[in-house]
C-alpha cells in the first residue's frame, strides 16, 4: 500500500469564495444502503463528523447507522468500521466486525490512522491502518460515563459523551468531553489530562487559564498551524480559542442565542449552538452554526463573520446553485480539502454536501498513472474522446451519480469517440478497463 501524507490539521490552500453547493453523498432518505456504489445513491442516517485525506478520500460518521464510512476519490462509498448494530465490541480485531454506538466525529493522523468519538460508548477509538489488516482499539475511556483519570492512562479514565476528536501535529489527541464540559488531551504517551474547562457547565469569563473557566457542552475542537486550540462552545453560543500559553478568549459570539446578521464584528455576532469547527492555513475559522442552519466563516484579518452556506431556514434545497441560497438542516462537521472544497455533514438531511468543484475533475490521479489513458474535452457538451497509449480499451462504462449505466461499450481499440449530446448536464463516472474517472457534462 502506498504511503500517503494524510491531512490532520490545516487543509485549505487558498481563500474560499462564493461557490455552488452539491450533494456528495446520500439520497436524503434516512437508512443504510449503497456500499460499493456511487455515494450519491447511498442512504445515510444522520451525518455528523466529516474529514478527509490528501488522496481525496472523505470519511464520515454515519451516526445512527453506527458506522464509519468512506467515499473514495472516485465517488464510491464503503463502510470501514461498524457492524450497524449499536453496542460495544471488537477491540483488537477488524473494525468491520466491531460494534459502535452513535459514532459522532472522525479524524485522521499523519499516518492515516482513524480516530472516532464513539459517543454512547464513552470512548475514543482508533483504527490502526496496516497493509496486513486494520485493527480497532480503545485509546481513551473505560466505557463508564464519568469524569475521572487525569494523570493516568487514558484507557482507565472515564469520559462522558465525547463529541469531538482531533489529532494535532505533534500527535496529541484532543477530545471534546461534552457532558463533562471539558477539553481533554491524550498525549502520545497515552496519559490523559484536562486542558480546558473546570467541569462545571456555564460561562465564567475569558482572559484566564483555560482550566479555570467553564465551558458548556462543547462539541468541535481543532488547532491551527501555530498550536492555538479552537473550541465550538455550543450552549455558550461562542467560538473560543486557547493560545499557546493556555489562556482562553472568546473570538466569536456574544453568548446570546440568536442571529443578528453578517458583517458585524465577530464578538458582536449572535450564534445559535455552533457545533463543529475547522481552521484553514490563513487562520480563518469555519464553523457550523447548527441551529441557525448555516455554515459561517470568521475572517481573522477583519474579525468579521459571514455566511458561506445556508439561508437560515431548515430544508434540503439548493443543489447546483449558490451555497448561500441553499437550505441545510442542522449542519454539523466541516472539512476543507486542498482544493478549497468545503465538505459539510448535513445532519438531518442525511447527506454530505460540498461547496466547490474538484479542479482536477476527470484528470487521472496518481493511482491511474500507469494506465496511460486520456479523456477530452472535459468538461464537454457533445462528444468525449478516449485514447490509450498502450493497452486496448476493452470496456468503457459511463454511470450517472445515481449509479445508473448510461453508456456501455467494448471497443477493443485504442481510441473511441463517444456522442454524449443526449446526456443530462452533470457529473458522470467513466470506468475504463477498471479505472474510474470523473467527467462533467455541460448543457
Coordinates of C-alpha atoms in Angstrom, one line a residue:
X1 CA 0.0 0.0 0.0
X2 CA 1.4 3.4 -0.9
X3 CA 2.4 5.7 1.9
X4 CA 0.2 8.8 1.9
X5 CA 0.5 12.0 3.9
X6 CA -2.8 12.4 5.5
X7 CA -4.4 15.8 6.3
X8 CA -4.8 16.2 10.1
X9 CA -4.6 19.9 10.6
X10 CA -4.9 22.9 8.2
X11 CA -6.0 21.6 4.8
X12 CA -7.2 24.6 2.7
X13 CA -4.6 26.1 0.4
X14 CA -6.5 29.2 -0.6
X15 CA -9.3 31.5 0.1
X16 CA -12.8 30.1 -0.2
X17 CA -15.1 32.2 -2.4
X18 CA -18.8 32.1 -3.0
X19 CA -19.5 28.8 -5.0
X20 CA -22.2 26.4 -5.8
X21 CA -23.2 23.5 -3.4
X22 CA -23.7 19.9 -4.4
X23 CA -24.6 16.6 -2.7
X24 CA -21.5 14.5 -2.3
X25 CA -23.1 11.5 -0.5
X26 CA -26.6 10.5 0.4
X27 CA -30.0 10.4 -1.2
X28 CA -31.7 12.4 1.5
X29 CA -33.6 9.3 2.8
X30 CA -32.6 8.0 6.2
X31 CA -31.4 4.4 6.0
X32 CA -28.4 2.2 5.2
X33 CA -27.6 1.1 1.7
X34 CA -25.2 1.7 -1.2
X35 CA -21.8 0.3 -0.3
X36 CA -19.8 -0.3 -3.4
X37 CA -21.8 2.1 -5.4
X38 CA -21.7 5.9 -6.1
X39 CA -22.1 7.8 -2.8
X40 CA -24.9 9.9 -4.1
X41 CA -27.0 6.7 -4.5
X42 CA -26.4 5.6 -0.9
X43 CA -28.7 6.0 2.1
X44 CA -27.1 7.6 5.2
X45 CA -28.6 8.2 8.6
X46 CA -27.7 11.5 10.4
X47 CA -24.3 12.8 9.4
X48 CA -22.0 14.5 12.0
X49 CA -18.3 14.5 11.7
X50 CA -16.5 14.6 8.3
X51 CA -12.8 14.6 7.5
X52 CA -10.6 13.8 4.5
X53 CA -7.1 12.8 3.4
X54 CA -4.8 14.2 0.8
X55 CA -5.6 11.4 -1.6
X56 CA -9.1 12.8 -1.9
X57 CA -10.9 10.2 0.2
X58 CA -13.7 11.6 2.5
X59 CA -14.5 9.9 5.8
X60 CA -17.7 10.5 7.8
X61 CA -19.5 9.4 10.9
X62 CA -22.8 7.8 9.8
X63 CA -24.1 8.2 13.4
X64 CA -27.4 6.4 13.5
X65 CA -26.1 3.6 11.3
X66 CA -23.4 3.1 13.9
X67 CA -20.8 3.1 11.2
X68 CA -17.8 5.0 9.8
X69 CA -18.0 5.2 6.1
X70 CA -15.6 6.4 3.3
X71 CA -16.2 8.0 0.0
X72 CA -13.2 7.3 -2.3
X73 CA -11.8 9.9 -4.7
X74 CA -13.8 8.2 -7.5
X75 CA -17.1 8.7 -5.5
X76 CA -17.7 5.2 -4.3
X77 CA -18.9 4.7 -0.7
X78 CA -17.9 1.8 1.6
X79 CA -18.1 1.0 5.3
X80 CA -14.8 0.9 7.1
X81 CA -16.0 0.4 10.7
X82 CA -19.0 -0.9 12.5
X83 CA -21.5 -3.7 12.0
X84 CA -24.5 -1.4 12.1
X85 CA -25.7 -2.8 15.4
X86 CA -25.3 -0.4 18.3
X87 CA -23.1 -1.7 21.1
X88 CA -19.5 -2.2 22.1
X89 CA -17.3 -5.0 20.9
X90 CA -14.4 -5.8 18.7
X91 CA -11.3 -4.2 20.2
X92 CA -8.2 -6.0 18.8
X93 CA -9.9 -7.1 15.7
X94 CA -11.2 -5.9 12.4
X95 CA -13.1 -2.6 12.6
X96 CA -15.7 -4.1 10.3
X97 CA -16.5 -6.6 13.0
X98 CA -16.6 -4.1 15.8
X99 CA -19.7 -2.5 17.3
X100 CA -20.0 1.2 17.7
X101 CA -22.7 3.2 19.4
X102 CA -23.5 6.5 17.7
X103 CA -20.1 7.4 16.4
X104 CA -20.2 11.2 16.0
X105 CA -16.8 12.5 15.0
X106 CA -13.9 11.3 12.9
X107 CA -10.3 12.5 12.4
X108 CA -7.0 11.2 10.9
X109 CA -3.4 11.4 12.0
X110 CA -0.3 11.8 9.8
X111 CA 0.0 8.1 9.2
X112 CA -3.6 7.7 8.1
X113 CA -4.9 6.1 11.3
X114 CA -8.5 6.9 12.0
X115 CA -9.9 8.3 15.3
X116 CA -13.5 8.0 16.3
X117 CA -15.6 9.7 19.0
X118 CA -17.7 6.7 20.0
X119 CA -20.2 8.8 21.9
X120 CA -22.6 6.5 23.6
X121 CA -19.8 4.1 24.4
X122 CA -18.0 7.0 26.2
X123 CA -14.8 6.0 24.4
X124 CA -12.3 7.3 21.8
X125 CA -11.4 4.5 19.4
X126 CA -8.6 4.2 16.9
X127 CA -8.3 2.3 13.7
X128 CA -4.7 1.5 13.1
X129 CA -4.3 1.1 9.4
X130 CA -1.9 -1.6 8.2
X131 CA -1.1 -3.4 5.0
X132 CA -1.9 -6.7 6.7
X133 CA -5.2 -5.6 8.0
X134 CA -6.6 -2.7 10.1
X135 CA -7.2 -3.1 13.8
X136 CA -9.6 -1.2 16.1
X137 CA -8.8 -0.4 19.7
X138 CA -9.9 1.9 22.5
X139 CA -7.4 4.7 23.3
X140 CA -9.5 6.5 25.9
X141 CA -12.4 5.7 28.2
X142 CA -13.3 2.6 30.1
X143 CA -16.9 2.7 28.9
X144 CA -18.4 4.1 32.1
X145 CA -19.8 7.7 31.9
X146 CA -17.9 9.9 34.3
X147 CA -15.1 12.3 34.8
X148 CA -12.0 10.6 36.3
X149 CA -8.5 9.6 35.4
X150 CA -6.4 12.7 34.7
X151 CA -2.7 12.0 35.0
X152 CA -3.3 8.3 34.3
X153 CA -3.5 6.1 31.2
X154 CA -6.4 7.3 29.1
X155 CA -7.9 3.8 28.8
X156 CA -8.6 3.8 32.6
X157 CA -10.2 7.2 32.5
X158 CA -13.9 7.9 32.3
X159 CA -15.4 10.2 29.6
X160 CA -19.0 11.4 29.2
X161 CA -20.5 11.6 25.7
X162 CA -17.4 12.7 23.8
X163 CA -18.5 14.6 20.7
X164 CA -15.2 15.8 19.1
X165 CA -11.8 14.4 18.4
X166 CA -8.8 15.9 16.7
X167 CA -5.2 14.9 16.3
X168 CA -2.7 17.8 16.4
X169 CA 0.5 18.0 14.5
X170 CA 2.6 16.6 17.5
X171 CA 0.3 13.6 17.9
X172 CA -1.8 14.7 20.9
X173 CA -5.4 13.6 20.6
X174 CA -7.8 16.3 21.7
X175 CA -11.3 15.3 22.9
X176 CA -14.4 17.4 23.4
X177 CA -15.7 15.7 26.5
X178 CA -19.1 17.1 26.1
X179 CA -21.1 16.2 29.2
X180 CA -18.0 16.9 31.3
X181 CA -17.7 20.4 29.9
X182 CA -14.0 19.9 29.3
X183 CA -11.4 19.5 26.6
X184 CA -9.1 16.7 27.4
X185 CA -5.8 15.7 25.9
X186 CA -4.3 12.3 25.3
X187 CA -0.6 12.6 25.0
X188 CA 1.4 10.3 22.7
X189 CA 2.4 8.5 25.9
X190 CA -1.2 7.6 26.5
X191 CA -1.7 9.8 29.6
X192 CA -4.9 11.9 29.7
X193 CA -5.3 15.4 31.2
X194 CA -7.7 18.3 31.1
X195 CA -6.6 21.4 29.2
X196 CA -9.8 23.4 29.3
X197 CA -12.9 23.6 31.4
X198 CA -13.4 23.2 35.2
X199 CA -16.1 20.6 34.8
X200 CA -19.0 23.0 35.6
X201 CA -21.4 23.9 32.8
X202 CA -21.5 27.7 32.3
X203 CA -19.6 30.7 31.2
X204 CA -17.2 32.3 33.7
X205 CA -15.2 34.6 31.5
X206 CA -12.2 34.9 29.4
X207 CA -8.6 36.0 29.8
X208 CA -7.9 33.3 32.3
X209 CA -6.2 29.9 32.3
X210 CA -8.4 27.6 30.2
X211 CA -8.6 25.1 33.0
X212 CA -10.1 27.7 35.3
X213 CA -13.1 28.7 33.2
X214 CA -16.4 27.0 32.5
X215 CA -17.5 25.5 29.1
X216 CA -21.0 24.4 28.2
X217 CA -21.5 21.3 26.1
X218 CA -18.6 22.0 23.7
X219 CA -18.6 19.9 20.5
X220 CA -15.9 20.6 17.9
X221 CA -12.2 21.1 18.7
X222 CA -9.2 21.7 16.4
X223 CA -5.9 23.6 16.2
X224 CA -4.2 26.0 13.8
X225 CA -0.6 25.8 12.5
X226 CA 0.7 27.8 15.4
X227 CA -0.8 25.4 18.0
X228 CA -3.7 27.5 19.2
X229 CA -6.8 25.5 20.1
X230 CA -10.3 26.4 18.9
X231 CA -13.5 25.2 20.6
X232 CA -17.1 25.3 19.5
X233 CA -18.6 26.1 22.9
X234 CA -22.1 25.2 21.8
X235 CA -24.5 26.1 24.6
X236 CA -22.5 29.2 25.4
X237 CA -23.0 30.2 21.8
X238 CA -19.4 31.1 21.3
X239 CA -16.2 30.2 19.5
X240 CA -13.3 30.2 21.9
X241 CA -9.6 30.0 21.5
X242 CA -6.8 28.8 23.8
X243 CA -3.5 30.3 23.0
X244 CA -0.2 28.5 23.4
X245 CA 0.2 30.0 26.9
X246 CA -3.1 28.3 27.9
X247 CA -5.2 31.5 28.1
X248 CA -8.8 31.3 26.8
X249 CA -10.7 34.0 25.0
X250 CA -13.9 34.4 23.0
X251 CA -13.3 35.1 19.3
X252 CA -16.9 34.9 18.1
X253 CA -20.3 35.1 19.6
X254 CA -22.0 37.4 22.2
X255 CA -23.2 34.5 24.3
X256 CA -26.8 35.4 23.3
X257 CA -28.6 32.7 21.4
X258 CA -29.8 34.1 18.1
X259 CA -28.9 35.5 14.7
X260 CA -28.3 39.2 14.1
X261 CA -26.8 39.2 10.7
X262 CA -23.4 39.1 9.0
X263 CA -20.7 41.6 8.5
X264 CA -20.5 42.5 12.2
X265 CA -17.5 42.2 14.5
X266 CA -17.2 38.6 15.4
X267 CA -17.7 39.2 19.1
X268 CA -20.8 41.2 18.4
X269 CA -22.4 38.5 16.3
X270 CA -25.0 36.2 17.7
X271 CA -24.7 32.4 17.2
X272 CA -27.0 29.6 17.9
X273 CA -25.3 26.4 19.1
X274 CA -22.1 26.3 17.0
X275 CA -21.1 22.6 16.7
X276 CA -18.0 21.8 14.6
X277 CA -15.1 23.9 13.5
X278 CA -12.2 24.0 11.0
X279 CA -9.3 26.4 10.7
X280 CA -7.6 26.9 7.4
X281 CA -4.0 27.8 6.6
X282 CA -4.8 31.5 6.6
X283 CA -6.2 31.3 10.1
X284 CA -9.8 31.8 9.0
X285 CA -12.3 29.9 11.1
X286 CA -15.2 27.9 9.6
X287 CA -18.0 26.6 11.9
X288 CA -21.4 25.0 11.7
X289 CA -23.9 27.4 13.3
X290 CA -26.1 24.4 13.6
X291 CA -29.4 25.9 15.0
X292 CA -29.2 28.8 12.6
X293 CA -29.0 26.3 9.7
X294 CA -25.8 27.9 8.4
X295 CA -22.1 27.4 7.9
X296 CA -20.2 30.6 8.7
X297 CA -16.8 31.9 8.4
X298 CA -14.7 34.1 10.8
X299 CA -12.3 36.2 8.7
X300 CA -9.4 36.7 11.1
X301 CA -8.0 39.6 9.1
X302 CA -11.1 41.7 9.5
X303 CA -12.6 39.8 12.6
X304 CA -16.0 39.7 10.9
X305 CA -18.5 36.9 10.3
X306 CA -20.1 35.9 7.1
X307 CA -22.4 33.1 6.0
X308 CA -21.0 30.8 3.4
X309 CA -23.9 28.3 3.2
X310 CA -27.5 28.2 4.3
X311 CA -30.4 30.6 4.3
X312 CA -31.2 30.3 7.9
X313 CA -34.3 28.1 7.2
X314 CA -34.2 24.4 7.7
X315 CA -34.5 22.4 4.5
X316 CA -32.7 20.4 1.8
X317 CA -32.9 22.5 -1.4
X318 CA -30.4 24.4 -3.4
X319 CA -28.1 21.9 -5.0
X320 CA -26.2 23.1 -8.1
X321 CA -26.9 26.7 -7.0
X322 CA -25.1 29.2 -4.7
X323 CA -24.4 27.8 -1.3
X324 CA -25.8 30.8 0.4
X325 CA -29.2 30.2 -1.3
X326 CA -29.3 26.5 -0.3
X327 CA -31.1 25.1 2.8
X328 CA -29.3 23.0 5.3
X329 CA -30.8 21.1 8.3
X330 CA -28.7 21.1 11.4
X331 CA -25.3 21.2 9.7
X332 CA -22.5 19.5 11.7
X333 CA -19.0 18.5 10.6
X334 CA -16.8 20.6 8.4
X335 CA -13.7 19.7 6.4
X336 CA -11.8 21.8 3.7
X337 CA -9.7 19.9 1.3
X338 CA -6.6 21.0 -0.7
X339 CA -8.8 22.4 -3.5
X340 CA -10.7 24.6 -1.0
X341 CA -13.8 22.5 -1.3
X342 CA -15.9 22.7 1.9
X343 CA -17.5 19.4 3.0
X344 CA -20.5 19.6 5.3
X345 CA -22.2 16.9 7.4
X346 CA -25.7 18.0 6.7
X347 CA -27.1 16.1 9.7
X348 CA -30.9 15.8 9.4
X349 CA -30.8 15.9 5.6
X350 CA -28.8 12.6 5.8
X351 CA -26.3 13.9 3.3
X352 CA -22.7 15.1 2.9
X353 CA -22.7 18.3 0.9
X354 CA -19.8 20.0 -0.7
X355 CA -19.2 23.6 -1.8
X356 CA -17.0 23.9 -4.9
X357 CA -15.6 21.6 -7.6
X358 CA -12.5 19.5 -7.8
X359 CA -10.3 21.4 -10.3
X360 CA -8.8 18.0 -11.4
X361 CA -12.2 16.8 -12.4
X362 CA -11.7 14.0 -14.9
X363 CA -7.9 14.0 -14.8
X364 CA -6.4 10.7 -13.6
X365 CA -5.0 10.7 -10.1
X366 CA -1.7 9.2 -9.2
X367 CA -3.3 5.8 -8.8
X368 CA -4.1 5.8 -12.5
X369 CA -0.6 6.9 -13.7
X370 CA 0.2 3.6 -15.2
X371 CA -3.0 3.4 -17.3
X372 CA -1.8 6.0 -20.0
X373 CA -5.4 7.0 -20.7
X374 CA -6.6 10.4 -21.9
X375 CA -10.1 11.8 -21.8
X376 CA -11.0 15.0 -23.5
X377 CA -12.6 17.5 -23.8
X378 CA -13.6 17.7 -20.1
X379 CA -15.9 19.4 -19.4
X380 CA -17.8 18.5 -22.6
X381 CA -21.1 19.3 -24.2
X382 CA -21.3 17.0 -27.2
X383 CA -18.5 14.4 -27.5
X384 CA -15.9 12.6 -25.4
X385 CA -12.7 11.2 -26.9
X386 CA -10.9 8.4 -25.0
X387 CA -7.5 7.3 -26.0
X388 CA -5.0 4.8 -24.7
X389 CA -1.3 4.9 -25.4
X390 CA -0.5 1.3 -24.5
X391 CA -3.4 -1.2 -23.9
X392 CA -6.6 -1.7 -25.7
X393 CA -9.8 0.0 -24.4
X394 CA -11.5 -3.3 -23.5
X395 CA -14.6 -1.9 -21.7
X396 CA -16.0 1.5 -21.1
X397 CA -18.9 2.1 -18.8
X398 CA -20.4 5.5 -18.0
X399 CA -22.7 5.9 -15.0
X400 CA -24.5 8.9 -13.6
X401 CA -24.2 9.9 -9.9
X402 CA -27.2 7.7 -9.0
X403 CA -25.3 4.6 -10.3
X404 CA -27.4 4.1 -13.4
X405 CA -25.4 2.9 -16.5
X406 CA -25.9 5.4 -19.4
X407 CA -23.3 4.0 -21.8
X408 CA -21.5 0.7 -22.1
X409 CA -19.2 -0.4 -24.9
X410 CA -16.4 -2.9 -25.6
X411 CA -14.4 -1.1 -28.4
X412 CA -11.2 -3.3 -28.3
X413 CA -9.3 -0.4 -29.8
X414 CA -7.0 2.4 -28.6
X415 CA -9.4 5.2 -29.4
X416 CA -13.1 5.9 -29.2
X417 CA -15.3 8.9 -29.9
X418 CA -18.5 8.9 -27.8
X419 CA -21.5 11.1 -28.6
X420 CA -22.8 12.4 -25.2
X421 CA -25.2 15.0 -26.6
X422 CA -28.2 13.2 -25.1
X423 CA -26.8 13.1 -21.6
X424 CA -28.2 15.5 -19.0
X425 CA -25.8 18.1 -17.6
X426 CA -24.0 16.9 -14.5
X427 CA -21.1 14.7 -13.2
X428 CA -20.6 11.2 -14.6
X429 CA -18.2 8.4 -13.7
X430 CA -16.3 6.8 -16.6
X431 CA -14.8 3.4 -15.9
X432 CA -12.2 2.3 -18.4
X433 CA -10.5 -1.1 -18.0
X434 CA -11.2 -0.9 -14.3
X435 CA -10.0 2.7 -13.7
X436 CA -12.6 5.3 -12.7
X437 CA -12.6 9.0 -13.8
X438 CA -15.0 11.9 -13.4
X439 CA -16.3 14.0 -16.3
X440 CA -18.5 17.0 -16.3
X441 CA -21.3 17.1 -19.0
X442 CA -22.3 20.7 -19.7
X443 CA -25.6 21.8 -21.4

